[in-house]
Amino acid sequence: MFRRIVIAHDGSEGAAKALDAALELAQRHKATLQMISVEELPQIPTTIDEVVEEKAAANRHFDPLIARVQSRAKAARVRLEVHVVAGHAVPSIVEFVERQRADLLVVGFMGHSALYNRVIGSTTDRLVALAPCAVLVVK
Amino acid sequence: MENVWLTSALWLGLALLASIISIRLAVSVALIEIVVGAAAGNLVHLELTEWVNFLAGFGAIMITFLAGAEIDPRALRRQLAPSLGIGAVSFAAPYLGCVGFARFALAWDWPAAQIAGISLSTTSVAVVYAVMIETGFNRTEMGRIILAACFVTDLATVLALGIVFAHFDARLLVFGAATAAALAMLPRFAPWFFAKVGHRVSEPETKFIALILLGLGGLATIAGSEAVLPAYLVGMALAPAFIAEPELPHRMRIIAFTILTPFYFLKAGSLIDLDAVIASAGLITVFLAIKMATKFIGILPLTRAFAFDGREGMYTTLLMSTGLTFGTISALFGLTNRIIDQRQYAVLVSAVIASAVVPTLIAQRWFQPLPSGIEGASPGQPAPAEEH
């Protein structure tokens, strides 16, 4: 049923559970699996250095995560492609899913501040609303 | 009698609180410091001692210098005409709009109206830079033009602040001559000096730059100008040297953001009278609307001319309507020099804060362009993450 699966991973506990589900689904359906992680830049930065620093911190956060995820995929005998992009989570993930023509997006609860959720909206809610394919939310 | 340690503990405690909140919300620490300063200033007595004023003033000088040093001189030189054009329009349109409104609709006197125009004419280069990274525009010539234009806007703001209120006499000539001499010598002398003294824990490079900034700042003050003017110009002059040695500005930023700029932003916030903000909410909204509308009139047609699509053009224009640091510096200059009163200050700083938040939220909520997935770094900045 699912040929192309995308997992959105932000390094959170929820996303780790979503990865488990995505690996199992990819195995069962012999689907390709792509992972996208989004480096979110600071809101209303004061200096360019603040932006650069945040990106460097994101790199430090994602590099070990990618190594762990690759090793889990290898153990599960699933071929996994990893993509890290800068931007805001929702449009970046939706655009990626469209570009990959994925038929399933797997997400966990994605970490955001309460204020951001209130003002901009919950990331998961917006992904469910905007993704052009089926979405599996793993708790 | 003032207990200097308890007073400084209170200020640094507020700075620490602001840092923690900014990390939690992923929002700029400067904005949170202003808000925390406003809350503290209205709830508890936040004493503005001589040394607080010194640290705050030095913080404003340092952050302005560092902003000037972030300029990419190659991009500016390569696309001088469009950068100057867009940057000048981005400054002049809101400046004229806000000066006109303050003078003719509100009957503020001319100097106060000028402060209103200067405070609300700024563009936040860092916000626009973040957008460029997200959209991949930073790798295009167009993106570089827009970023250079933002620097031109800020330069125009700083020039206006430094020149409009200066005494046009011999003191200004002395200040101008000293600044011109420093700007002519620094691009060659500074790299030689930095190589000579090397990287030491005692930071001779930072002390040298601070000496220049404080010396020129002193002359600027005597001339009735503003110390941030030479700071921005010296930053621009040293930008090529900083590209060759990116660790130095990074170390200076750490010093500034740890011990200097928190005092500046907390002080700027503490002087906001919340009763005046509430009483003038409508006026604040009108100033914000004028800033955004005039930025739109000036910039949106240019994005069309440069072949941005509709969504990208709106997004870029909204982000070029943001401003914070130079807006608060200009308003605080006005208050400190009694050009504007406490109520006018509260109105202008609130409008400046709103201009940092509102256009960003509108842009992200309704006009965010789909990312290209292209990433890159601005010249002179460390390379960002590769797509794995």
Short mmCIF file of C-alpha atoms in Angstrom, two decimals:
data_model
loop_
_atom_site.label_atom_id
_atom_site.label_comp_id
_atom_site.label_asym_id
_atom_site.label_seq_id
_atom_site.Cartn_x
_atom_site.Cartn_y
_atom_site.Cartn_z
CA MET A 1 0.00 0.00 0.00
CA PHE A 2 2.77 2.45 0.87
CA ARG A 3 5.64 2.74 -1.64
CA ARG A 4 7.35 5.95 -0.51
CA ILE A 5 7.43 6.80 3.18
CA VAL A 6 8.81 10.00 4.71
CA ILE A 7 9.66 10.30 8.40
CA ALA A 8 10.03 13.79 9.89
CA HIS A 9 12.53 13.66 12.75
CA ASP A 10 13.38 16.53 15.11
CA GLY A 11 15.38 14.47 17.58
CA SER A 12 12.52 14.32 20.10
CA GLU A 13 11.27 11.26 21.94
CA GLY A 14 8.06 11.30 19.90
CA ALA A 15 10.05 11.34 16.67
CA ALA A 16 12.12 8.37 17.86
CA LYS A 17 8.88 6.40 18.33
CA ALA A 18 7.75 7.57 14.89
CA LEU A 19 11.01 6.24 13.43
CA ASP A 20 10.31 2.80 14.91
CA ALA A 21 6.90 2.79 13.25
CA ALA A 22 8.30 4.08 9.95
CA LEU A 23 11.01 1.39 9.86
CA GLU A 24 8.45 -1.33 10.53
CA LEU A 25 6.11 0.00 7.85
CA ALA A 26 8.95 0.33 5.35
CA GLN A 27 9.94 -3.31 6.00
CA ARG A 28 6.39 -4.59 5.77
CA HIS A 29 5.50 -2.70 2.59
CA LYS A 30 9.00 -2.89 1.04
CA ALA A 31 8.79 0.88 0.73
CA THR A 32 11.57 3.44 0.36
CA LEU A 33 12.18 5.52 3.48
CA GLN A 34 13.36 9.13 3.53
CA MET A 35 14.01 11.14 6.66
CA ILE A 36 13.79 14.93 6.83
CA SER A 37 15.04 17.05 9.73
CA VAL A 38 14.55 20.80 9.77
CA GLU A 39 17.01 23.22 11.34
CA GLU A 40 14.83 25.98 12.74
CA LEU A 41 16.43 29.39 12.86
CA PRO A 42 15.81 31.85 15.72
CA GLN A 43 12.77 34.14 15.59
CA ILE A 44 13.60 37.84 15.21
CA PRO A 45 17.39 37.49 15.57
CA THR A 46 19.41 40.57 16.51
CA THR A 47 22.65 39.74 14.72
CA ILE A 48 23.70 37.57 11.81
CA ASP A 49 26.03 35.76 14.19
CA GLU A 50 22.99 34.64 16.19
CA VAL A 51 21.62 32.93 13.07
CA VAL A 52 24.98 31.36 12.23
CA GLU A 53 25.39 30.16 15.82
CA GLU A 54 21.94 28.59 15.83
CA LYS A 55 22.71 26.73 12.62
CA ALA A 56 25.97 25.46 14.03
CA ALA A 57 24.10 24.27 17.15
CA ALA A 58 21.55 22.52 14.93
CA ASN A 59 24.37 20.78 13.08
CA ARG A 60 25.81 19.56 16.37
CA HIS A 61 22.34 18.34 17.33
CA PHE A 62 21.60 16.54 14.07
CA ASP A 63 24.97 14.91 13.28
CA PRO A 64 24.87 12.32 16.10
CA LEU A 65 21.13 11.86 15.55
CA ILE A 66 21.72 10.98 11.91
CA ALA A 67 24.43 8.49 12.85
CA ARG A 68 22.07 6.80 15.33
CA VAL A 69 19.17 6.71 12.87
CA GLN A 70 21.35 5.31 10.06
CA SER A 71 22.57 2.55 12.34
CA ARG A 72 18.99 1.65 13.35
CA ALA A 73 17.91 1.56 9.70
CA LYS A 74 20.87 -0.67 8.84
CA ALA A 75 19.95 -3.06 11.64
CA ALA A 76 16.35 -3.13 10.36
CA ARG A 77 17.68 -3.71 6.79
CA VAL A 78 15.87 -0.64 5.49
CA ARG A 79 17.57 1.75 3.08
CA LEU A 80 17.26 5.25 4.52
CA GLU A 81 18.07 8.60 2.93
CA VAL A 82 18.54 11.54 5.28
CA HIS A 83 17.96 15.19 4.43
CA VAL A 84 18.57 18.22 6.67
CA VAL A 85 17.25 21.60 5.53
CA ALA A 86 17.09 25.05 7.11
CA GLY A 87 13.73 26.69 7.51
CA HIS A 88 10.44 26.32 9.30
CA ALA A 89 9.23 22.83 10.04
CA VAL A 90 5.80 22.76 8.38
CA PRO A 91 6.48 24.27 4.93
CA SER A 92 9.84 22.49 4.69
CA ILE A 93 8.33 19.07 5.45
CA VAL A 94 5.27 19.61 3.24
CA GLU A 95 7.43 20.75 0.34
CA PHE A 96 9.72 17.75 0.81
CA VAL A 97 6.79 15.30 0.89
CA GLU A 98 5.42 16.85 -2.32
CA ARG A 99 8.82 16.72 -4.02
CA GLN A 100 9.32 13.07 -3.05
CA ARG A 101 5.73 12.18 -4.03
CA ALA A 102 5.49 10.29 -0.76
CA ASP A 103 2.32 8.38 0.04
CA LEU A 104 2.84 8.35 3.81
CA LEU A 105 4.29 10.91 6.22
CA VAL A 106 5.16 9.60 9.69
CA VAL A 107 5.56 12.13 12.50
CA GLY A 108 5.80 12.10 16.27
CA PHE A 109 4.80 14.95 18.53
CA MET A 110 7.19 17.68 17.42
CA GLY A 111 8.73 19.96 20.02
CA HIS A 112 7.78 23.63 19.95
CA SER A 113 7.30 26.24 22.61
CA ALA A 114 3.81 26.73 24.03
CA LEU A 115 3.82 30.35 22.84
CA TYR A 116 4.77 29.32 19.30
CA ASN A 117 2.04 26.67 19.28
CA ARG A 118 -0.51 29.21 20.44
CA VAL A 119 0.47 31.92 17.99
CA ILE A 120 1.59 29.97 14.94
CA GLY A 121 -0.20 26.67 15.66
CA SER A 122 0.84 23.11 16.49
CA THR A 123 3.34 21.64 14.04
CA THR A 124 1.63 18.26 14.02
CA ASP A 125 -1.84 19.75 13.47
CA ARG A 126 -0.60 21.80 10.54
CA LEU A 127 1.26 18.84 8.99
CA VAL A 128 -1.92 16.74 9.18
CA ALA A 129 -3.85 19.58 7.55
CA LEU A 130 -1.34 20.46 4.83
CA ALA A 131 0.45 17.24 3.84
CA PRO A 132 -0.70 15.98 0.44
CA CYS A 133 -0.68 12.34 1.61
CA ALA A 134 -1.68 10.12 4.51
CA VAL A 135 -0.16 11.14 7.82
CA LEU A 136 0.59 8.80 10.70
CA VAL A 137 1.05 10.56 14.05
CA VAL A 138 2.86 8.36 16.56
CA LYS A 139 2.52 9.01 20.31
CA MET B 1 23.68 54.47 49.72
CA GLU B 2 23.75 52.33 46.62
CA ASN B 3 24.84 48.74 47.15
CA VAL B 4 26.68 48.22 43.88
CA TRP B 5 26.80 44.43 44.17
CA LEU B 6 23.10 43.99 44.87
CA THR B 7 22.22 46.45 42.12
CA SER B 8 24.42 44.62 39.62
CA ALA B 9 23.06 41.26 40.83
CA LEU B 10 19.53 42.51 40.09
CA TRP B 11 20.48 43.66 36.58
CA LEU B 12 22.40 40.48 35.77
CA GLY B 13 19.62 38.37 37.26
CA LEU B 14 17.20 40.02 34.83
CA ALA B 15 19.68 39.46 31.99
CA LEU B 16 19.93 35.78 32.91
CA LEU B 17 16.14 35.48 33.11
CA ALA B 18 15.87 37.05 29.64
CA SER B 19 18.46 34.60 28.26
CA ILE B 20 16.56 31.60 29.63
CA ILE B 21 13.23 32.86 28.27
CA SER B 22 14.80 33.58 24.87
CA ILE B 23 16.23 30.07 24.68
CA ARG B 24 12.88 28.56 25.69
CA LEU B 25 10.91 30.60 23.13
CA ALA B 26 13.64 30.60 20.44
CA VAL B 27 13.21 34.38 20.23
CA SER B 28 16.01 36.96 20.11
CA VAL B 29 17.46 37.72 23.53
CA ALA B 30 17.47 41.47 22.77
CA LEU B 31 13.70 41.55 22.37
CA ILE B 32 13.17 39.57 25.57
CA GLU B 33 15.59 41.84 27.45
CA ILE B 34 13.51 44.88 26.43
CA VAL B 35 10.31 43.18 27.57
CA VAL B 36 11.87 41.99 30.85
CA GLY B 37 13.32 45.48 31.37
CA ALA B 38 9.88 47.02 30.79
CA ALA B 39 8.26 44.64 33.28
CA ALA B 40 10.98 45.24 35.87
CA GLY B 41 11.03 49.00 35.35
CA ASN B 42 7.29 49.21 35.97
CA LEU B 43 7.08 46.68 38.80
CA VAL B 44 10.26 47.30 40.82
CA HIS B 45 12.57 50.27 40.95
CA LEU B 46 15.38 49.61 38.47
CA GLU B 47 18.09 52.09 39.37
CA LEU B 48 19.84 53.80 36.44
CA THR B 49 23.20 54.53 38.03
CA GLU B 50 26.20 56.13 36.30
CA TRP B 51 27.82 52.75 35.77
CA VAL B 52 24.60 51.23 34.40
CA ASN B 53 24.38 54.09 31.92
CA PHE B 54 28.03 53.56 30.97
CA LEU B 55 27.60 49.81 30.40
CA ALA B 56 24.37 50.41 28.48
CA GLY B 57 25.97 53.09 26.31
CA PHE B 58 29.01 50.94 25.62
CA GLY B 59 26.62 48.08 24.78
CA ALA B 60 24.86 50.24 22.18
CA ILE B 61 28.24 51.21 20.69
CA MET B 62 29.42 47.59 20.55
CA ILE B 63 26.25 46.18 19.01
CA THR B 64 26.30 48.95 16.38
CA PHE B 65 29.96 48.30 15.64
CA LEU B 66 29.32 44.56 15.28
CA ALA B 67 26.35 45.26 12.99
CA GLY B 68 28.58 47.39 10.77
CA ALA B 69 31.23 44.67 10.75
CA GLU B 70 28.72 42.13 9.37
CA ILE B 71 28.59 43.97 6.05
CA ASP B 72 29.82 42.02 3.05
CA PRO B 73 31.82 44.75 1.29
CA ARG B 74 32.34 42.65 -1.85
CA ALA B 75 28.59 42.19 -2.40
CA LEU B 76 28.00 45.87 -1.71
CA ARG B 77 30.68 46.94 -4.20
CA ARG B 78 29.55 44.43 -6.84
CA GLN B 79 25.91 45.58 -6.76
CA LEU B 80 26.40 49.13 -5.56
CA ALA B 81 23.64 50.82 -7.56
CA PRO B 82 20.69 48.47 -6.79
CA SER B 83 21.80 48.03 -3.17
CA LEU B 84 22.02 51.79 -2.68
CA GLY B 85 18.70 52.30 -4.49
CA ILE B 86 16.68 49.73 -2.53
CA GLY B 87 18.41 50.61 0.74
CA ALA B 88 17.83 54.34 0.30
CA VAL B 89 14.14 53.86 -0.57
CA SER B 90 13.75 51.46 2.37
CA PHE B 91 15.05 54.21 4.66
CA ALA B 92 13.52 57.30 3.05
CA ALA B 93 9.92 56.08 2.63
CA PRO B 94 9.20 55.25 6.31
CA TYR B 95 11.37 58.16 7.47
CA LEU B 96 9.33 60.69 5.50
CA GLY B 97 6.04 58.99 6.34
CA CYS B 98 6.67 58.91 10.10
CA VAL B 99 8.21 62.41 10.24
CA GLY B 100 5.23 63.78 8.31
CA PHE B 101 2.69 62.02 10.53
CA ALA B 102 4.40 63.04 13.79
CA ARG B 103 4.88 66.67 12.69
CA PHE B 104 1.64 67.43 10.88
CA ALA B 105 -0.91 65.01 12.38
CA LEU B 106 0.40 64.93 15.96
CA ALA B 107 2.00 68.39 16.07
CA TRP B 108 5.23 67.02 17.56
CA ASP B 109 8.06 69.53 17.21
CA TRP B 110 10.53 68.98 14.37
CA PRO B 111 13.32 67.29 16.38
CA ALA B 112 10.84 64.87 18.03
CA ALA B 113 9.30 64.12 14.62
CA GLN B 114 12.80 63.42 13.25
CA ILE B 115 13.39 60.91 16.07
CA ALA B 116 10.10 59.22 15.15
CA GLY B 117 11.16 59.01 11.50
CA ILE B 118 14.65 57.70 12.27
CA SER B 119 13.42 55.14 14.86
CA LEU B 120 10.90 53.65 12.47
CA SER B 121 12.96 53.68 9.26
CA THR B 122 15.22 50.76 10.20
CA THR B 123 15.38 47.24 8.83
CA SER B 124 16.61 44.25 10.80
CA VAL B 125 19.48 42.81 8.76
CA ALA B 126 19.59 39.66 10.91
CA VAL B 127 15.90 38.87 10.30
CA VAL B 128 16.36 39.29 6.56
CA TYR B 129 19.54 37.18 6.66
CA ALA B 130 17.68 34.34 8.39
CA VAL B 131 15.03 34.48 5.66
CA MET B 132 17.71 34.37 2.97
CA ILE B 133 19.16 31.22 4.51
CA GLU B 134 15.74 29.59 4.76
CA THR B 135 14.71 30.36 1.21
CA GLY B 136 18.11 29.81 -0.38
CA PHE B 137 18.10 33.41 -1.68
CA ASN B 138 21.42 34.04 0.05
CA ARG B 139 23.09 32.12 -2.77
CA THR B 140 21.52 34.28 -5.44
CA GLU B 141 22.69 37.69 -6.55
CA MET B 142 19.24 39.00 -5.69
CA GLY B 143 19.56 37.83 -2.12
CA ARG B 144 22.93 39.51 -1.79
CA ILE B 145 21.51 42.75 -3.19
CA ILE B 146 18.68 42.74 -0.65
CA LEU B 147 21.02 41.97 2.22
CA ALA B 148 23.39 44.75 1.12
CA ALA B 149 20.37 47.06 0.79
CA CYS B 150 19.47 46.33 4.43
CA PHE B 151 22.95 47.47 5.46
CA VAL B 152 22.48 50.64 3.42
CA THR B 153 19.17 51.28 5.23
CA ASP B 154 20.87 50.88 8.61
CA LEU B 155 23.76 53.08 7.49
CA ALA B 156 21.27 55.78 6.47
CA THR B 157 19.58 55.48 9.87
CA VAL B 158 22.88 55.80 11.73
CA LEU B 159 24.00 58.70 9.51
CA ALA B 160 20.70 60.49 10.08
CA LEU B 161 20.97 60.02 13.84
CA GLY B 162 24.59 61.18 13.82
CA ILE B 163 24.12 64.21 11.58
CA VAL B 164 20.61 65.61 12.11
CA PHE B 165 21.22 66.66 15.71
CA ALA B 166 24.93 67.56 15.45
CA HIS B 167 26.32 71.04 16.14
CA PHE B 168 27.42 72.34 12.75
CA ASP B 169 30.61 74.05 13.93
CA ALA B 170 34.32 73.39 14.46
CA ARG B 171 33.60 70.52 16.85
CA LEU B 172 31.83 68.63 14.07
CA LEU B 173 34.80 69.30 11.77
CA VAL B 174 37.22 67.85 14.33
CA PHE B 175 34.99 64.80 14.82
CA GLY B 176 34.59 64.37 11.05
CA ALA B 177 38.33 64.67 10.45
CA ALA B 178 39.21 62.19 13.21
CA THR B 179 36.62 59.70 11.93
CA ALA B 180 37.82 60.07 8.33
CA ALA B 181 41.43 59.52 9.43
CA ALA B 182 40.46 56.41 11.43
CA LEU B 183 38.43 55.01 8.55
CA ALA B 184 41.31 55.60 6.13
CA MET B 185 43.94 53.98 8.35
CA LEU B 186 42.09 51.13 10.03
CA PRO B 187 41.65 48.74 7.06
CA ARG B 188 45.46 48.53 6.75
CA PHE B 189 46.64 49.21 10.27
CA ALA B 190 44.23 46.89 12.12
CA PRO B 191 45.19 43.62 10.31
CA TRP B 192 48.88 44.49 10.79
CA PHE B 193 48.32 45.21 14.47
CA PHE B 194 46.21 42.07 14.99
CA ALA B 195 48.96 39.95 13.40
CA LYS B 196 51.60 41.66 15.53
CA VAL B 197 49.90 41.13 18.91
CA GLY B 198 48.40 37.73 18.11
CA HIS B 199 45.58 36.00 19.96
CA ARG B 200 46.04 36.52 23.71
CA VAL B 201 43.80 35.99 26.70
CA SER B 202 44.29 39.70 27.45
CA GLU B 203 42.50 40.47 24.13
CA PRO B 204 44.68 43.32 22.83
CA GLU B 205 42.68 43.33 19.58
CA THR B 206 39.40 43.93 21.43
CA LYS B 207 41.00 46.62 23.59
CA PHE B 208 42.36 48.35 20.48
CA ILE B 209 38.94 48.41 18.81
CA ALA B 210 37.27 49.56 22.05
CA LEU B 211 39.83 52.37 22.30
CA ILE B 212 38.97 53.58 18.79
CA LEU B 213 35.21 53.29 19.41
CA LEU B 214 35.28 55.11 22.75
CA GLY B 215 37.67 57.80 21.48
CA LEU B 216 35.56 58.56 18.41
CA GLY B 217 32.40 58.23 20.51
CA GLY B 218 33.73 60.91 22.83
CA LEU B 219 34.44 63.26 19.93
CA ALA B 220 30.99 62.53 18.49
CA THR B 221 29.37 63.47 21.79
CA ILE B 222 31.32 66.75 21.95
CA ALA B 223 30.09 67.51 18.41
CA GLY B 224 26.48 66.84 19.46
CA SER B 225 26.46 63.72 17.29
CA GLU B 226 25.89 60.14 18.48
CA ALA B 227 28.60 57.63 19.39
CA VAL B 228 26.93 54.87 17.38
CA LEU B 229 27.69 56.74 14.11
CA PRO B 230 31.48 56.26 14.20
CA ALA B 231 30.92 52.76 15.66
CA TYR B 232 28.96 51.65 12.60
CA LEU B 233 31.45 53.26 10.21
CA VAL B 234 34.44 51.69 11.99
CA GLY B 235 32.61 48.33 11.83
CA MET B 236 32.21 48.75 8.06
CA ALA B 237 35.89 49.69 7.70
CA LEU B 238 36.97 46.60 9.63
CA ALA B 239 34.53 44.19 7.93
CA PRO B 240 37.16 42.87 5.47
CA ALA B 241 39.62 42.28 8.33
CA PHE B 242 36.90 40.41 10.24
CA ILE B 243 36.14 38.23 7.22
CA ALA B 244 39.79 37.16 7.30
CA GLU B 245 39.62 36.61 11.07
CA PRO B 246 36.05 35.57 12.00
CA GLU B 247 37.00 34.44 15.51
CA LEU B 248 37.68 38.02 16.64
CA PRO B 249 34.15 39.42 16.09
CA HIS B 250 32.77 36.24 17.62
CA ARG B 251 34.80 36.80 20.80
CA MET B 252 33.74 40.44 20.84
CA ARG B 253 30.10 39.40 20.52
CA ILE B 254 30.45 37.09 23.50
CA ILE B 255 31.88 39.95 25.59
CA ALA B 256 29.20 42.37 24.38
CA PHE B 257 26.23 40.02 24.80
CA THR B 258 27.39 38.85 28.23
CA ILE B 259 28.07 42.09 30.03
CA LEU B 260 27.21 45.10 27.86
CA THR B 261 24.15 44.75 25.62
CA PRO B 262 21.90 43.28 28.37
CA PHE B 263 22.32 46.56 30.25
CA TYR B 264 21.43 48.49 27.11
CA PHE B 265 18.28 46.53 26.21
CA LEU B 266 17.13 46.20 29.84
CA LYS B 267 17.59 49.96 30.28
CA ALA B 268 15.72 50.67 27.02
CA GLY B 269 12.85 48.51 28.31
CA SER B 270 12.88 49.90 31.84
CA LEU B 271 12.18 53.41 30.52
CA ILE B 272 8.94 52.32 28.86
CA ASP B 273 6.00 53.59 30.89
CA LEU B 274 3.33 50.87 30.55
CA ASP B 275 0.53 53.32 31.42
CA ALA B 276 1.62 55.47 28.46
CA VAL B 277 1.72 52.37 26.24
CA ILE B 278 -1.83 51.41 27.19
CA ALA B 279 -3.08 54.99 26.80
CA SER B 280 -1.39 55.30 23.39
CA ALA B 281 -2.16 51.86 21.96
CA GLY B 282 -3.96 53.38 18.98
CA LEU B 283 -1.09 55.74 18.21
CA ILE B 284 1.42 52.89 18.42
CA THR B 285 -0.70 50.93 15.93
CA VAL B 286 -0.82 53.89 13.56
CA PHE B 287 2.99 54.36 13.69
CA LEU B 288 3.46 50.63 13.00
CA ALA B 289 0.98 50.79 10.13
CA ILE B 290 2.77 53.81 8.62
CA LYS B 291 6.14 52.08 8.86
CA MET B 292 4.82 48.93 7.20
CA ALA B 293 2.78 50.77 4.55
CA THR B 294 5.69 53.00 3.54
CA LYS B 295 8.09 50.05 3.42
CA PHE B 296 5.55 48.33 1.14
CA ILE B 297 5.28 51.38 -1.12
CA GLY B 298 9.05 51.57 -1.37
CA ILE B 299 10.10 47.92 -1.54
CA LEU B 300 7.27 45.81 -2.99
CA PRO B 301 7.50 47.32 -6.50
CA LEU B 302 11.25 46.72 -6.43
CA THR B 303 10.75 43.02 -5.64
CA ARG B 304 8.44 42.87 -8.68
CA ALA B 305 11.08 44.61 -10.78
CA PHE B 306 13.63 42.04 -9.66
CA ALA B 307 11.33 39.12 -10.64
CA PHE B 308 10.37 37.85 -7.20
CA ASP B 309 7.09 35.96 -7.39
CA GLY B 310 4.13 37.44 -5.49
CA ARG B 311 4.54 35.40 -2.31
CA GLU B 312 8.32 35.88 -2.16
CA GLY B 313 7.92 39.62 -2.78
CA MET B 314 5.42 39.98 0.05
CA TYR B 315 7.56 37.87 2.34
CA THR B 316 10.72 39.87 1.61
CA THR B 317 8.90 43.20 2.00
CA LEU B 318 7.37 42.16 5.31
CA LEU B 319 10.73 41.03 6.61
CA MET B 320 12.33 44.31 5.47
CA SER B 321 9.67 46.05 7.59
CA THR B 322 11.15 44.58 10.75
CA GLY B 323 13.48 46.52 13.01
CA LEU B 324 14.62 46.53 16.60
CA THR B 325 18.17 47.49 17.57
CA PHE B 326 18.65 50.78 15.71
CA GLY B 327 15.04 51.74 16.37
CA THR B 328 15.51 51.49 20.13
CA ILE B 329 18.93 53.18 19.91
CA SER B 330 17.38 56.14 18.08
CA ALA B 331 14.46 56.45 20.49
CA LEU B 332 16.72 56.20 23.53
CA PHE B 333 19.01 58.85 22.00
CA GLY B 334 15.97 61.10 21.74
CA LEU B 335 14.94 60.50 25.36
CA THR B 336 18.46 60.85 26.77
CA ASN B 337 18.96 64.15 24.96
CA ARG B 338 15.46 65.35 25.93
CA ILE B 339 14.39 65.57 22.29
CA ILE B 340 11.36 63.42 23.08
CA ASP B 341 9.54 62.95 26.39
CA GLN B 342 8.79 59.75 28.29
CA ARG B 343 5.39 59.29 26.63
CA GLN B 344 6.76 59.79 23.11
CA TYR B 345 9.57 57.36 23.96
CA ALA B 346 7.05 54.74 25.14
CA VAL B 347 5.07 55.17 21.91
CA LEU B 348 8.11 54.93 19.62
CA VAL B 349 9.82 52.01 21.37
CA SER B 350 6.53 50.10 21.50
CA ALA B 351 6.05 50.69 17.77
CA VAL B 352 9.65 49.54 17.18
CA ILE B 353 9.06 46.35 19.22
CA ALA B 354 5.80 45.77 17.35
CA SER B 355 7.70 46.19 14.07
CA ALA B 356 10.05 43.40 15.15
CA VAL B 357 7.18 41.02 15.92
CA VAL B 358 4.11 41.81 13.78
CA PRO B 359 5.61 41.71 10.24
CA THR B 360 7.50 38.52 11.14
CA LEU B 361 4.34 36.79 12.36
CA ILE B 362 2.31 37.90 9.33
CA ALA B 363 5.10 36.79 6.99
CA GLN B 364 5.43 33.37 8.62
CA ARG B 365 1.72 32.77 8.97
CA TRP B 366 0.50 33.78 5.52
CA PHE B 367 3.33 34.49 3.10
CA GLN B 368 6.04 31.98 3.82
CA PRO B 369 7.51 30.86 0.48
CA LEU B 370 8.17 27.18 0.06
CA PRO B 371 11.84 26.58 0.78
CA SER B 372 14.14 25.72 -2.05
CA GLY B 373 16.17 23.40 0.11
CA ILE B 374 19.22 25.26 -1.08
CA GLU B 375 21.54 26.22 1.70
CA GLY B 376 24.64 28.27 1.88
CA ALA B 377 26.53 30.82 3.83
CA SER B 378 26.93 34.50 3.45
CA PRO B 379 30.44 35.43 2.38
CA GLY B 380 32.52 35.83 5.44
CA GLN B 381 30.28 33.67 7.56
CA PRO B 382 30.90 30.02 8.48
CA ALA B 383 29.24 27.56 6.14
CA PRO B 384 25.90 26.32 7.39
CA ALA B 385 24.78 22.71 7.43
CA GLU B 386 24.97 20.70 4.26
CA GLU B 387 22.08 18.59 3.17
CA HIS B 388 23.09 15.13 4.36
#
